Short mmCIF file of C-alpha atoms in Angstrom, two decimals:
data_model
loop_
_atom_site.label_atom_id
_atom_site.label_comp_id
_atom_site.label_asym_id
_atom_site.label_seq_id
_atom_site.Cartn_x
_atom_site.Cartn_y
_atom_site.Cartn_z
CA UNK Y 1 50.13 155.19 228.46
CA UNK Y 2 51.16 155.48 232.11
CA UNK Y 3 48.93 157.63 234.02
CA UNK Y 4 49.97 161.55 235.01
CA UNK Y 5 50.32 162.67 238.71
CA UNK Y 6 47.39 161.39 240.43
CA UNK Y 7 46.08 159.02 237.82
CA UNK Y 8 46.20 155.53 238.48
CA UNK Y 9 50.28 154.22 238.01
CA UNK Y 10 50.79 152.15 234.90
CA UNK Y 11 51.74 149.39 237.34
CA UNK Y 12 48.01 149.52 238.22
CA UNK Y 13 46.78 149.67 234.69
CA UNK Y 14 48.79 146.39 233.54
CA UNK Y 15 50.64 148.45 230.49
CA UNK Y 16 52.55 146.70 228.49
CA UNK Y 17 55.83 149.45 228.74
CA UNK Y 18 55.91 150.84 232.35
CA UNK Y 19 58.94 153.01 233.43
CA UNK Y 20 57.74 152.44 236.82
CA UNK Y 21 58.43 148.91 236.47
CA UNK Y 22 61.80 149.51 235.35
CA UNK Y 23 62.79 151.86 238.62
CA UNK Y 24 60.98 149.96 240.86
CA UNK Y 25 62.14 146.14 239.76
CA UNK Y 26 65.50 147.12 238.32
CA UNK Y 27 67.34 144.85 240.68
CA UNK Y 28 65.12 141.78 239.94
CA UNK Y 29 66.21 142.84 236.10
CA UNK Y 30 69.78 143.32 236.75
CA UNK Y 31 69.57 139.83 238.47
CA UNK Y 32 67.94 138.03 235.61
CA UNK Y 33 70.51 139.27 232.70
CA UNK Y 34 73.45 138.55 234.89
CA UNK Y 35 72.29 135.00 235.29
CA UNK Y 36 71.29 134.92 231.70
CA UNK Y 37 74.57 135.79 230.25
CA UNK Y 38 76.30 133.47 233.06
CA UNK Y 39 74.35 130.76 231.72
CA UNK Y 40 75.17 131.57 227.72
CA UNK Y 41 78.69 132.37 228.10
CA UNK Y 42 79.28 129.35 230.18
CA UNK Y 43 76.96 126.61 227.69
CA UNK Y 44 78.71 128.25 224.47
CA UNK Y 45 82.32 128.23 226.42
CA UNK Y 46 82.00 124.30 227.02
CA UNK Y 47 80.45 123.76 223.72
CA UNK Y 48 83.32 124.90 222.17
CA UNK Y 49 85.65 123.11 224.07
CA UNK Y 50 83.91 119.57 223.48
CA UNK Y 51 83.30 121.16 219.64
CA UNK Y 52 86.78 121.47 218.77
CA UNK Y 53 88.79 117.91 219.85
CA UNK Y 54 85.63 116.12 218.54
CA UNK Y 55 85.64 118.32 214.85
CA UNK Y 56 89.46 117.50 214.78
CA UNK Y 57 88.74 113.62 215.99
CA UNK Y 58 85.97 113.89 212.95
CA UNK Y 59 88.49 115.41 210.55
CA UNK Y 60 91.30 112.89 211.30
CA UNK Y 61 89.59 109.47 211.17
CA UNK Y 62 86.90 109.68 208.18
CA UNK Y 63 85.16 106.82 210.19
CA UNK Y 64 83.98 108.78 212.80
CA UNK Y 65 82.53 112.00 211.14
CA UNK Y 66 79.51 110.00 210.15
CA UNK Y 67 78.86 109.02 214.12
CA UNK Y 68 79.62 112.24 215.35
CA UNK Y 69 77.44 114.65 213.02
CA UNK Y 70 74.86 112.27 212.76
CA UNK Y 71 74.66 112.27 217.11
CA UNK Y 72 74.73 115.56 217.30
CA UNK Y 73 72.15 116.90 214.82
CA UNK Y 74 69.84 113.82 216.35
CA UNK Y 75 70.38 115.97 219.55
CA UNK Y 76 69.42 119.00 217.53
CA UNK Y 77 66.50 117.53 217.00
CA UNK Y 78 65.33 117.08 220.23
CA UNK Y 79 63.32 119.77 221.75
CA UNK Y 80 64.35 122.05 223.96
CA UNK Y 81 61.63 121.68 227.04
CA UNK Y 82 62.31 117.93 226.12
CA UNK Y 83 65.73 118.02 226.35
CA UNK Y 84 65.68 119.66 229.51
CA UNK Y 85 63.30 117.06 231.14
CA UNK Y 86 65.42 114.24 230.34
CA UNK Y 87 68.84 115.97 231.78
CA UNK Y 88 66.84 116.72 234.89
CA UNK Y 89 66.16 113.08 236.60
CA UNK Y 90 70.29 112.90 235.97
CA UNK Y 91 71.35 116.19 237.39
CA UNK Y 92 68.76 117.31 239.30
CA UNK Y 93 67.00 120.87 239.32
CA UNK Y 94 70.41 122.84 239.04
CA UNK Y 95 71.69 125.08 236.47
CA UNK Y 96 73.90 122.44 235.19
CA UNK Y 97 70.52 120.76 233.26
CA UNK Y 98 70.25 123.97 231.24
CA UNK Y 99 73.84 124.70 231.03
CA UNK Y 100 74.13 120.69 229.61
CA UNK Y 101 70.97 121.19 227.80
CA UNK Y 102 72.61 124.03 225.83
CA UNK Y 103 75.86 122.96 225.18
CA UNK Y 104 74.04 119.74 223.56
CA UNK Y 105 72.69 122.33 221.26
CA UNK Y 106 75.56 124.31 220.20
CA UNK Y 107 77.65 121.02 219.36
CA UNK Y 108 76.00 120.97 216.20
CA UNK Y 109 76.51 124.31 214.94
CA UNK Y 110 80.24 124.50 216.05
CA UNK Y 111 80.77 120.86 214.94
CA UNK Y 112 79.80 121.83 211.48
CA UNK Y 113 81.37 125.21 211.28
CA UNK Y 114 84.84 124.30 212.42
CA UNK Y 115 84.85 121.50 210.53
CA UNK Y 116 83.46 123.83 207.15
CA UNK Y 117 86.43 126.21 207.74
CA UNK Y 118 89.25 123.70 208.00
CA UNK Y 119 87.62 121.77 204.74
CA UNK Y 120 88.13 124.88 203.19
CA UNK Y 121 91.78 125.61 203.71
CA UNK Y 122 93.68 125.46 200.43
CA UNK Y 123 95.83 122.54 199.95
CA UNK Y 124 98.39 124.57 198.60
CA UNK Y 125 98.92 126.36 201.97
CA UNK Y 126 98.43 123.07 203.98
CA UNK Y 127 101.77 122.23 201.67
CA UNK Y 128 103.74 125.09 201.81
CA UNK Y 129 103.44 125.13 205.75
CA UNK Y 130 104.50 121.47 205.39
CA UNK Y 131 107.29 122.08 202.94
CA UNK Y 132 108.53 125.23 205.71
CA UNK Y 133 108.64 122.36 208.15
CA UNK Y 134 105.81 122.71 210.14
CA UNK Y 135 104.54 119.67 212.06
CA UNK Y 136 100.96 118.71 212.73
CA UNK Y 137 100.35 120.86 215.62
CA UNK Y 138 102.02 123.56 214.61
CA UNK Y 139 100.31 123.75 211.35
CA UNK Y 140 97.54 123.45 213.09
CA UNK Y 141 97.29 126.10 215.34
CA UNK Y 142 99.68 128.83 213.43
CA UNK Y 143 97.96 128.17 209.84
CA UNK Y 144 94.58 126.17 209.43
CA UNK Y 145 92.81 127.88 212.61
CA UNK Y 146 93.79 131.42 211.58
CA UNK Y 147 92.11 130.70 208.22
CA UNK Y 148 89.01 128.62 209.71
CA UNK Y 149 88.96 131.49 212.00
CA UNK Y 150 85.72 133.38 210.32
CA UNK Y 151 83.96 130.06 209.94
CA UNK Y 152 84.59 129.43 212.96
CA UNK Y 153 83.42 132.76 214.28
CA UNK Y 154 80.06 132.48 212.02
CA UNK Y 155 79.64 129.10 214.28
CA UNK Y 156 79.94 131.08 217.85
CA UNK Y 157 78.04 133.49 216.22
CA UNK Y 158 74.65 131.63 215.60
CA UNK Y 159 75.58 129.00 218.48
CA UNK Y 160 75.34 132.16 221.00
CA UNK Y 161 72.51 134.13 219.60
CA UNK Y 162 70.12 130.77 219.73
CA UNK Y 163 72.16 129.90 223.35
CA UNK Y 164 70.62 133.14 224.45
CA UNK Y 165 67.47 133.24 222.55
CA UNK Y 166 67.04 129.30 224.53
CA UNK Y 167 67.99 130.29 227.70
CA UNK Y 168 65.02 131.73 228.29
CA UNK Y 169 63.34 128.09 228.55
CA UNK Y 170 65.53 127.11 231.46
CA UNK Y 171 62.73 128.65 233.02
CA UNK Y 172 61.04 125.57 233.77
CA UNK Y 173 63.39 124.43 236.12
CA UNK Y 174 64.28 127.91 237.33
CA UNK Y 175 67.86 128.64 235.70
CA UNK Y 176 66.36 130.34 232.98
CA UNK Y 177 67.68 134.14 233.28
CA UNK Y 178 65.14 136.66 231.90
CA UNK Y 179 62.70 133.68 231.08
CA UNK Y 180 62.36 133.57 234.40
CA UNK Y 181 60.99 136.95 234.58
CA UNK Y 182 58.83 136.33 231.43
CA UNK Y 183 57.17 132.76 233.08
CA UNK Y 184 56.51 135.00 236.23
CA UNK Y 185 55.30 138.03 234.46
CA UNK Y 186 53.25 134.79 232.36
CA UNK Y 187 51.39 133.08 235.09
CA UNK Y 188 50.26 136.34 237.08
CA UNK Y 189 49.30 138.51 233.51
CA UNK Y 190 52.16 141.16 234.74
CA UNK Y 191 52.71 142.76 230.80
CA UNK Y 192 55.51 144.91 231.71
CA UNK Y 193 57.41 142.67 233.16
CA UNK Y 194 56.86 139.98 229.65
CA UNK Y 195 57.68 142.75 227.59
CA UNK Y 196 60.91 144.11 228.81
CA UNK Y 197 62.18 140.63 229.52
CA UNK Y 198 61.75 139.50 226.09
CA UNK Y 199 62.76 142.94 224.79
CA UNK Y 200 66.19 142.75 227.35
CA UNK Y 201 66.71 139.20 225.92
CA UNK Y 202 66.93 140.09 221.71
CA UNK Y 203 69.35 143.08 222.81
CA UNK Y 204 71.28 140.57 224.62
CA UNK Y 205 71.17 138.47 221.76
CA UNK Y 206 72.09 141.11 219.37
CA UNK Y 207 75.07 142.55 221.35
CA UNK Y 208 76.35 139.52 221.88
CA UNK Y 209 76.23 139.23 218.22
CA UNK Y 210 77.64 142.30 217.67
CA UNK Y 211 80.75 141.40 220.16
CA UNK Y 212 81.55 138.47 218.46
CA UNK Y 213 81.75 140.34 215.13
CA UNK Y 214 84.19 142.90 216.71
CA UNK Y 215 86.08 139.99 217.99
CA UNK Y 216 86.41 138.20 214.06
CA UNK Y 217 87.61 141.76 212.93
CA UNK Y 218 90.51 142.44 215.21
CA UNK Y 219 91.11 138.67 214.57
CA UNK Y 220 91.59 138.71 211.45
CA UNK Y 221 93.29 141.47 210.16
CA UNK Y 222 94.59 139.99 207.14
CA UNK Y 223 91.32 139.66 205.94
CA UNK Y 224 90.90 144.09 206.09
CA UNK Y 225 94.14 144.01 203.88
CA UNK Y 226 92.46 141.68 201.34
CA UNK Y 227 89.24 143.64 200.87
CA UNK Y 228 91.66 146.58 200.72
CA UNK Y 229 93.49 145.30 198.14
CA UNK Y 230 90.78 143.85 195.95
CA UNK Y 231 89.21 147.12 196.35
CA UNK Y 232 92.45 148.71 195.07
CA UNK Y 233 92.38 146.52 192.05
CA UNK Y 234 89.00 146.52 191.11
CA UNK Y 235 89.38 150.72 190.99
CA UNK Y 236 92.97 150.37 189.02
CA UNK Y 237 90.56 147.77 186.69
CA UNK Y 238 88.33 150.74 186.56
CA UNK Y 239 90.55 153.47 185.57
CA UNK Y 240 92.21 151.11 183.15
CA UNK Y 241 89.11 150.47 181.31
CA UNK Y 242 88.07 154.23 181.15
CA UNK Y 243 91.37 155.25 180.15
CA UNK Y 244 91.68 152.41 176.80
CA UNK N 1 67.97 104.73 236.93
CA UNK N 2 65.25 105.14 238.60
CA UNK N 3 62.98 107.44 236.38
CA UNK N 4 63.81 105.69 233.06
CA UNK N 5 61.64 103.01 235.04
CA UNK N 6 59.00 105.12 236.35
CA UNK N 7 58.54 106.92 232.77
CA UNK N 8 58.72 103.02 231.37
CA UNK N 9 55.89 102.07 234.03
CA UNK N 10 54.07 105.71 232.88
CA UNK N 11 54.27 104.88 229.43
CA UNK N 12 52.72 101.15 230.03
CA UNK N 13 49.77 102.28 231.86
CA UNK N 14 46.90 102.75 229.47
CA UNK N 15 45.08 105.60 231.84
CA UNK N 16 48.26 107.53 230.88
CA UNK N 17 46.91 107.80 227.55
CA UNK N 18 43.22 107.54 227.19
CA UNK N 19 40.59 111.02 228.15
CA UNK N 20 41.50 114.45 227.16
CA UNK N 21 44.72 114.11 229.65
CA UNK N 22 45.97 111.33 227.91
CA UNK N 23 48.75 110.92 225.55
CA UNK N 24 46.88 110.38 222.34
CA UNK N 25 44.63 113.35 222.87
CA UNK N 26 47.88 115.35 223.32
CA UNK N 27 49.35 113.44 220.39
CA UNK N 28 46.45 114.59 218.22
CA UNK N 29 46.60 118.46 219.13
CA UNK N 30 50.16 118.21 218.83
CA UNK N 31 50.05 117.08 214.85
CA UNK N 32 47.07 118.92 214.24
CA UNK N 33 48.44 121.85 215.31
CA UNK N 34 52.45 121.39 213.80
CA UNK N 35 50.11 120.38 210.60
CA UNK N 36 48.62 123.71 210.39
CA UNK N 37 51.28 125.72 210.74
CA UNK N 38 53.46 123.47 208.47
CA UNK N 39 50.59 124.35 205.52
CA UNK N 40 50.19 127.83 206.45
CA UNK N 41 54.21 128.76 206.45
CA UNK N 42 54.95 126.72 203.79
CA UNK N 43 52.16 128.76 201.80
CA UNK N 44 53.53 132.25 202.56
CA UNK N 45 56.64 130.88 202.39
CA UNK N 46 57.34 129.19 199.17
CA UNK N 47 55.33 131.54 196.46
CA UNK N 48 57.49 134.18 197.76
CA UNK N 49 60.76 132.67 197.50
CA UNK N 50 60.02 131.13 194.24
CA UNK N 51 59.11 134.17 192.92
CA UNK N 52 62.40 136.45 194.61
CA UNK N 53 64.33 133.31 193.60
CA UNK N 54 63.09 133.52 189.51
CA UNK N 55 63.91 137.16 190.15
CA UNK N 56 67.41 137.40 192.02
CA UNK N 57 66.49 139.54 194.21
CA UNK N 58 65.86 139.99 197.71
CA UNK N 59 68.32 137.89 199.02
CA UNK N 60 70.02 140.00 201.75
CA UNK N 61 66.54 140.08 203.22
CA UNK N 62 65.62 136.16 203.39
CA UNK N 63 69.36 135.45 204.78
CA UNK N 64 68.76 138.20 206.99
CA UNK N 65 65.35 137.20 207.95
CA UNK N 66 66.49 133.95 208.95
CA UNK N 67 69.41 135.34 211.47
CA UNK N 68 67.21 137.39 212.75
CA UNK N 69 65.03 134.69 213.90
CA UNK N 70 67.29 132.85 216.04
CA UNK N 71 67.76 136.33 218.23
CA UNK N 72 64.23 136.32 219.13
CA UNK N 73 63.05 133.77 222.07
CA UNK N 74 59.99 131.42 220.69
CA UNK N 75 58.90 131.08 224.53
CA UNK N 76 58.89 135.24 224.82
CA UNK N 77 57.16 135.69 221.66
CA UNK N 78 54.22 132.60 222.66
CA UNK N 79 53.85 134.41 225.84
CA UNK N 80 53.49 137.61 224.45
CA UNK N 81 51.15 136.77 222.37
CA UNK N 82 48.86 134.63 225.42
CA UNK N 83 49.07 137.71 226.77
CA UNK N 84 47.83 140.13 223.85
CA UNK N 85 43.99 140.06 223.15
CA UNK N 86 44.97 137.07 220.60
CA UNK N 87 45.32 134.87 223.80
CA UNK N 88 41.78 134.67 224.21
CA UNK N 89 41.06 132.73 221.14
CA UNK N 90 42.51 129.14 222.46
CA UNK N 91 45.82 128.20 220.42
CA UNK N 92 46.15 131.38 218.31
CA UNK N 93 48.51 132.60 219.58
CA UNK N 94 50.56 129.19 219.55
CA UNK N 95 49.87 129.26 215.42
CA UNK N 96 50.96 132.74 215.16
CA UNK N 97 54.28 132.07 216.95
CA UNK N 98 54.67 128.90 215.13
CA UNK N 99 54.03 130.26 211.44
CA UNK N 100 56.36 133.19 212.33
CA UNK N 101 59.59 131.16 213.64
CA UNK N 102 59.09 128.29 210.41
CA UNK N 103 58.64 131.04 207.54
CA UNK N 104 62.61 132.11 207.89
CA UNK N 105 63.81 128.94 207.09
CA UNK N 106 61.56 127.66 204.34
CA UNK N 107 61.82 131.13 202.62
CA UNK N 108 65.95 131.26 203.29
CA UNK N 109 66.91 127.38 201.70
CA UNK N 110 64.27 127.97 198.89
CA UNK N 111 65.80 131.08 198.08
CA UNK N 112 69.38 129.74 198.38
CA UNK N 113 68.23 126.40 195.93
CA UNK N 114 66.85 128.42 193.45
CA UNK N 115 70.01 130.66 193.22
CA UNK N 116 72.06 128.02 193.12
CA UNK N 117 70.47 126.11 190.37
CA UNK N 118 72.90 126.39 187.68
CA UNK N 119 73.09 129.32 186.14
CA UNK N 120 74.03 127.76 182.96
CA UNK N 121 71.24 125.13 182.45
CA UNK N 122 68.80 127.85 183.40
CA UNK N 123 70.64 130.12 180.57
CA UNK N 124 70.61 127.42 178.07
CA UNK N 125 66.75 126.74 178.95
CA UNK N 126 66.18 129.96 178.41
CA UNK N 127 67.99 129.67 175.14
CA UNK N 128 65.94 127.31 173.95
CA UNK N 129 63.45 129.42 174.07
CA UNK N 130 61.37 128.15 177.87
CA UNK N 131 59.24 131.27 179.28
CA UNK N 132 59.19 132.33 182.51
CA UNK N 133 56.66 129.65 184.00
CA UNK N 134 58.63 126.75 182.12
CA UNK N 135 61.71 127.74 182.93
CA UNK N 136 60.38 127.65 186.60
CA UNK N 137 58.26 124.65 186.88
CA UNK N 138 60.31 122.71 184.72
CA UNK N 139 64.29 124.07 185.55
CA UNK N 140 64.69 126.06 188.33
CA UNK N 141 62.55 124.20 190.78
CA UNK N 142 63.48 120.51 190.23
CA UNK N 143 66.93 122.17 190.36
CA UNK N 144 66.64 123.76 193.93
CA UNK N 145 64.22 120.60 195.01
CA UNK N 146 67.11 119.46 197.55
CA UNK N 147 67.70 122.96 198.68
CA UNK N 148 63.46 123.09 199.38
CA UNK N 149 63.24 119.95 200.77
CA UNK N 150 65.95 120.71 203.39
CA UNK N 151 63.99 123.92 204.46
CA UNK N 152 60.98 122.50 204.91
CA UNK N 153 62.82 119.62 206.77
CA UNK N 154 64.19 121.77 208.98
CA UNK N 155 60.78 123.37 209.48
CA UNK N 156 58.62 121.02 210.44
CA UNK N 157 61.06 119.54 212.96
CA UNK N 158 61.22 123.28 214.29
CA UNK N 159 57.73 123.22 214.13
CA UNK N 160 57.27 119.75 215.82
CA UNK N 161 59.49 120.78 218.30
CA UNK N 162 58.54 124.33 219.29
CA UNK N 163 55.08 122.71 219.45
CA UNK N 164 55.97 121.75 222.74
CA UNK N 165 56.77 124.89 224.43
CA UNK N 166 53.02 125.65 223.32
CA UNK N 167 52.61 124.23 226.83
CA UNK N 168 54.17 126.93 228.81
CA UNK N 169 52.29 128.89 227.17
CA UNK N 170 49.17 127.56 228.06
CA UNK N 171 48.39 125.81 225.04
CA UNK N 172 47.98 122.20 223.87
CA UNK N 173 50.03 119.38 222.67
CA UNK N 174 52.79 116.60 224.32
CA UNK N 175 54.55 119.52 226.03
CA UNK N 176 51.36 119.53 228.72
CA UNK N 177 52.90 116.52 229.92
CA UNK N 178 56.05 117.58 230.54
CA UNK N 179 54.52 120.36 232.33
CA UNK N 180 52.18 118.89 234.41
CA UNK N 181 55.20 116.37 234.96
CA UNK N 182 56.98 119.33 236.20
CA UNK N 183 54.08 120.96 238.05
CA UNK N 184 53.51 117.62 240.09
CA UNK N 185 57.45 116.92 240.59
CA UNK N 186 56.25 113.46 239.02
CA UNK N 187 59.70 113.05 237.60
CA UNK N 188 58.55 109.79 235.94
CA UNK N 189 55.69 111.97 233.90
CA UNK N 190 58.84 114.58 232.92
CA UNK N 191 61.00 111.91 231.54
CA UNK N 192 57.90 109.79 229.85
CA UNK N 193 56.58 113.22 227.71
CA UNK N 194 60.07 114.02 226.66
CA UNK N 195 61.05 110.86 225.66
CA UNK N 196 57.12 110.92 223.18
CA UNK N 197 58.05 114.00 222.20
CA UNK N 198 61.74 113.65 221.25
CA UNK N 199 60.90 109.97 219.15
CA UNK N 200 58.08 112.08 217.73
CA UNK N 201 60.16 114.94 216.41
CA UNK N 202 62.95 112.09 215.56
CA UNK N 203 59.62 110.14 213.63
CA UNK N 204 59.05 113.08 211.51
CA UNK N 205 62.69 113.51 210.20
CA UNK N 206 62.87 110.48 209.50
CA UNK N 207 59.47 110.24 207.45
CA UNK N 208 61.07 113.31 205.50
CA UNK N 209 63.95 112.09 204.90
CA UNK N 210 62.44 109.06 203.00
CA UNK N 211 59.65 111.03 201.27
CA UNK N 212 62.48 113.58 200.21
CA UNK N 213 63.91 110.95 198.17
CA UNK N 214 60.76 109.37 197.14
CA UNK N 215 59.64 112.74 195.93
CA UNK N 216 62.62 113.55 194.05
CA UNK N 217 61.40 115.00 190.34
CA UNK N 218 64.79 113.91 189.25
CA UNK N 219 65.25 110.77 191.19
CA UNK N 220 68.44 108.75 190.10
CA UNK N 221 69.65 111.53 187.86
CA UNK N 222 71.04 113.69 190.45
CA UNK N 223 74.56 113.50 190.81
CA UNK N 224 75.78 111.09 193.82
CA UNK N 225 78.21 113.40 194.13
CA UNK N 226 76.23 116.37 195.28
CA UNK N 227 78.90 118.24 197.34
CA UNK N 228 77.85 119.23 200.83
CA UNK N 229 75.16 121.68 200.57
CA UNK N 230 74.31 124.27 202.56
CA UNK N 231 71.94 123.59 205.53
CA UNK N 232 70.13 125.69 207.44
CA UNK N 233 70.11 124.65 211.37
CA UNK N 234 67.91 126.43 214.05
CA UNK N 235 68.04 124.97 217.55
CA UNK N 236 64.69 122.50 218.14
CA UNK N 237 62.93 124.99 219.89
CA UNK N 238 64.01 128.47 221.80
#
């Protein structure tokens, strides 16, 4: 691919991989990522924060979880380059359009999931915490969030990989992290510089993903005993069969 | 505000949307082009998750599929493609990326429906003594209908909407607006192409919506109380 000593640099041949590219441009890289995962972290951080009152607001008054899914998958709908166009007259060209634009996105997915895993909390539980005296909050936060927790995690989990997979379209008003790189590396045909961005941008994604995973487990580790223990049964099961 | 004005007085002004600028030109390339990548997806798509579906198997690989696909950037892969020797052959390379992001979730909620149509009826079709095709055509896939219908819901609006990065790319469709909007700083242009675009993709659910229940092969005998089913949600375009 890249040329030997003396041949011309793969910079000069426009290859698609160039380790040249890499030494030489590593700051502009570094640069890009960094703003990148600023720009996820901070759109899925916020999301979550307006997610979770307006989930429990949905949950409490059965009046208003029509109005608030149906408003937030409308603004699923909307596309992204769209979306971003219309935030722009309001905030100007700043990273707050993208960061806005984003967070739009990941209400739905939250919305949904946190709602999904406190739906799915027994009843029994819900009255047994009640019956030990726990009030509202309390219940709340000590027993029906520990057991939403893996929903809730599955929500962060897709709401950041597509956060980061979207970022890249900031681009078009210049907050866009390694889409930057990839519009630049678009308009003047520069194929190493497409490449690694998009490359840079699924591991992002995929760590990220892998993060938030490690997060759930340490979480939740009442969940490990479970498996454990269902494991433990289904071998006892086994024996018991092969031994009758 | 200001530019909810200007795109108002954009929108009004009929050279805005005559010539191969104009909106309806871009209106046209953007349907043809969602179109064709609606038919071809839905064409890979479906026979194969019919058939994994009848089979039970395979599903670890269209859930999988479908995660997968929210990791990887649409604009990276559109450019990437412009870019490769595909991107000489005009909106290729736009098809390509289109087909590629709207087979994961057709294949994924097909998949799902037709494992979660009752195991039971299917059994007891089977009892009766329905072969393979029957038991398809007639059972299992007015069973997962809802479950289809929501995938290729969620499709074409992906596909309507990722349409419009196209533009950045290079290619065709409403998004060219936007972006000359953005290339001129005509603010009014920006907010005028996202608003077409955004009651377009909004349009097209809605259309759905109403022929999903039009379409229905077992209209008025499915249960009102359907309990929530799963859905499969990918951002509008990434």
């Amino acid at each position: 691919m890249s040329g030997g000593a003396g041949g011309p640099s793969c910079l000069e041949t426009n290859d698609w991989i160039c380790g040249e590219y890499l030494r030489t441009r590593s700051q502009e890289l570094v640069d890009a990522t960094v703003q990148h995962i600023g720009i996820t972290a901070v759109s899925v951080a916020i999301g979550l924060l307006i997610a979770f009152p307006l989930a429990l607001v949905a949950r409490r008054w059965r009046g208003a979880a029509g109005p608030v899914l149906g408003l937030t998958t409308v603004l699923y709908t909307v596309p992204s380059l769209a979306m971003f166009a219309l935030l722009t007259p309001v905030f100007g060209v700043s990273a707050s359009v993208v960061v806005t634009g984003l967070v739009l996105y990941s209400l739905t997915i939250l919305v949904r999931n946190i709602l999904a895993g406190l739906a799915a909390v027994p009843a029994e539980v819900r009255e047994a915490a009640r019956g030990m005296g726990y009030g509202p909050a309390r219940l709340l936060y000590e027993v029906e969030l520990p057991l939403a927790l893996p929903a809730l995690v599955a929500g962060v989990r897709i709401a950041t990989v597509s956060t980061v997979a979207m970022t890249t379209i900031g681009s078009v008003v210049g907050y866009g992290g390694l889409g930057n790189l990839i519009a630049s590396g678009m308009e003047g045909f520069f194929k190493a510089e497409v490449l690694t961005a998009s490359v840079l941008c699924v591991l992002l994604a995929l760590l990220a993903d892998l993060l938030l995973m490690g997060l759930q487990w340490l979480l939740t580790p009442w969940t490990r005993a479970q498996k454990r223990a269902k494991g433990r049964a289904r071998r006892v099961a086994r024996v018991a069969k092969a031994v009758a | 505000m200001g530019a909810i004005a200007g795109s108002w007085q954009w929108l009004t002004t009929a050279a805005n949307w005559a010539g191969e600028k104009g909106v309806w030109h871009r209106l046209a390339e953007h349907l043809w082009l969602s179109a064709l990548c609606l038919a071809l997806s839905t064409l890979i798509a479906l026979p194969v998750a019919l058939w994994l579906g009848h089979l039970g198997k395979g599903g670890a690989l269209a859930v999988n599929l479908s995660n997968m696909g929210r990791a990887v950037p649409t604009f990276a892969v559109l450019v990437l493609l412009t870019l490769s020797p595909l991107g000489r052959h005009g909106d290729w390379p736009t098809v390509i990326a289109l087909v590629l992001f709207a087979v994961p979730p057709l294949l994924t909620n097909a998949y799902l429906g037709m494992r979660e149509a009752d195991r039971d009826v299917v059994e007891a079709a089977r009892g009766m003594g329905m072969s393979g095709p029957q038991l398809l055509l007639r059972v299992e896939i007015p069973l997962a209908y809802p479950l289809i219908m929501t995938g290729l819901r969620s499709a074409t609006v992906q596909v309507v909407a990722t349409a419009t990065l196209a533009a950045l790319a290079g290619g065709g469709g409403l998004g060219r607006i936007i972006t000359a909007g953005f290339g001129n700083y005509d603010t009014a242009q920006v907010v005028a192409g996202a608003l077409l675009v955004a009651v377009l993709a909004l349009t097209v659910e809605g259309v759905l919506v109403l022929a999903e229940r039009l379409l229905d092969p077992m209209r008025g005998r499915r249960r009102a109380a359907r309990t929530g089913r799963p859905h499969s949600t990918r951002p509008a375009s990434s």
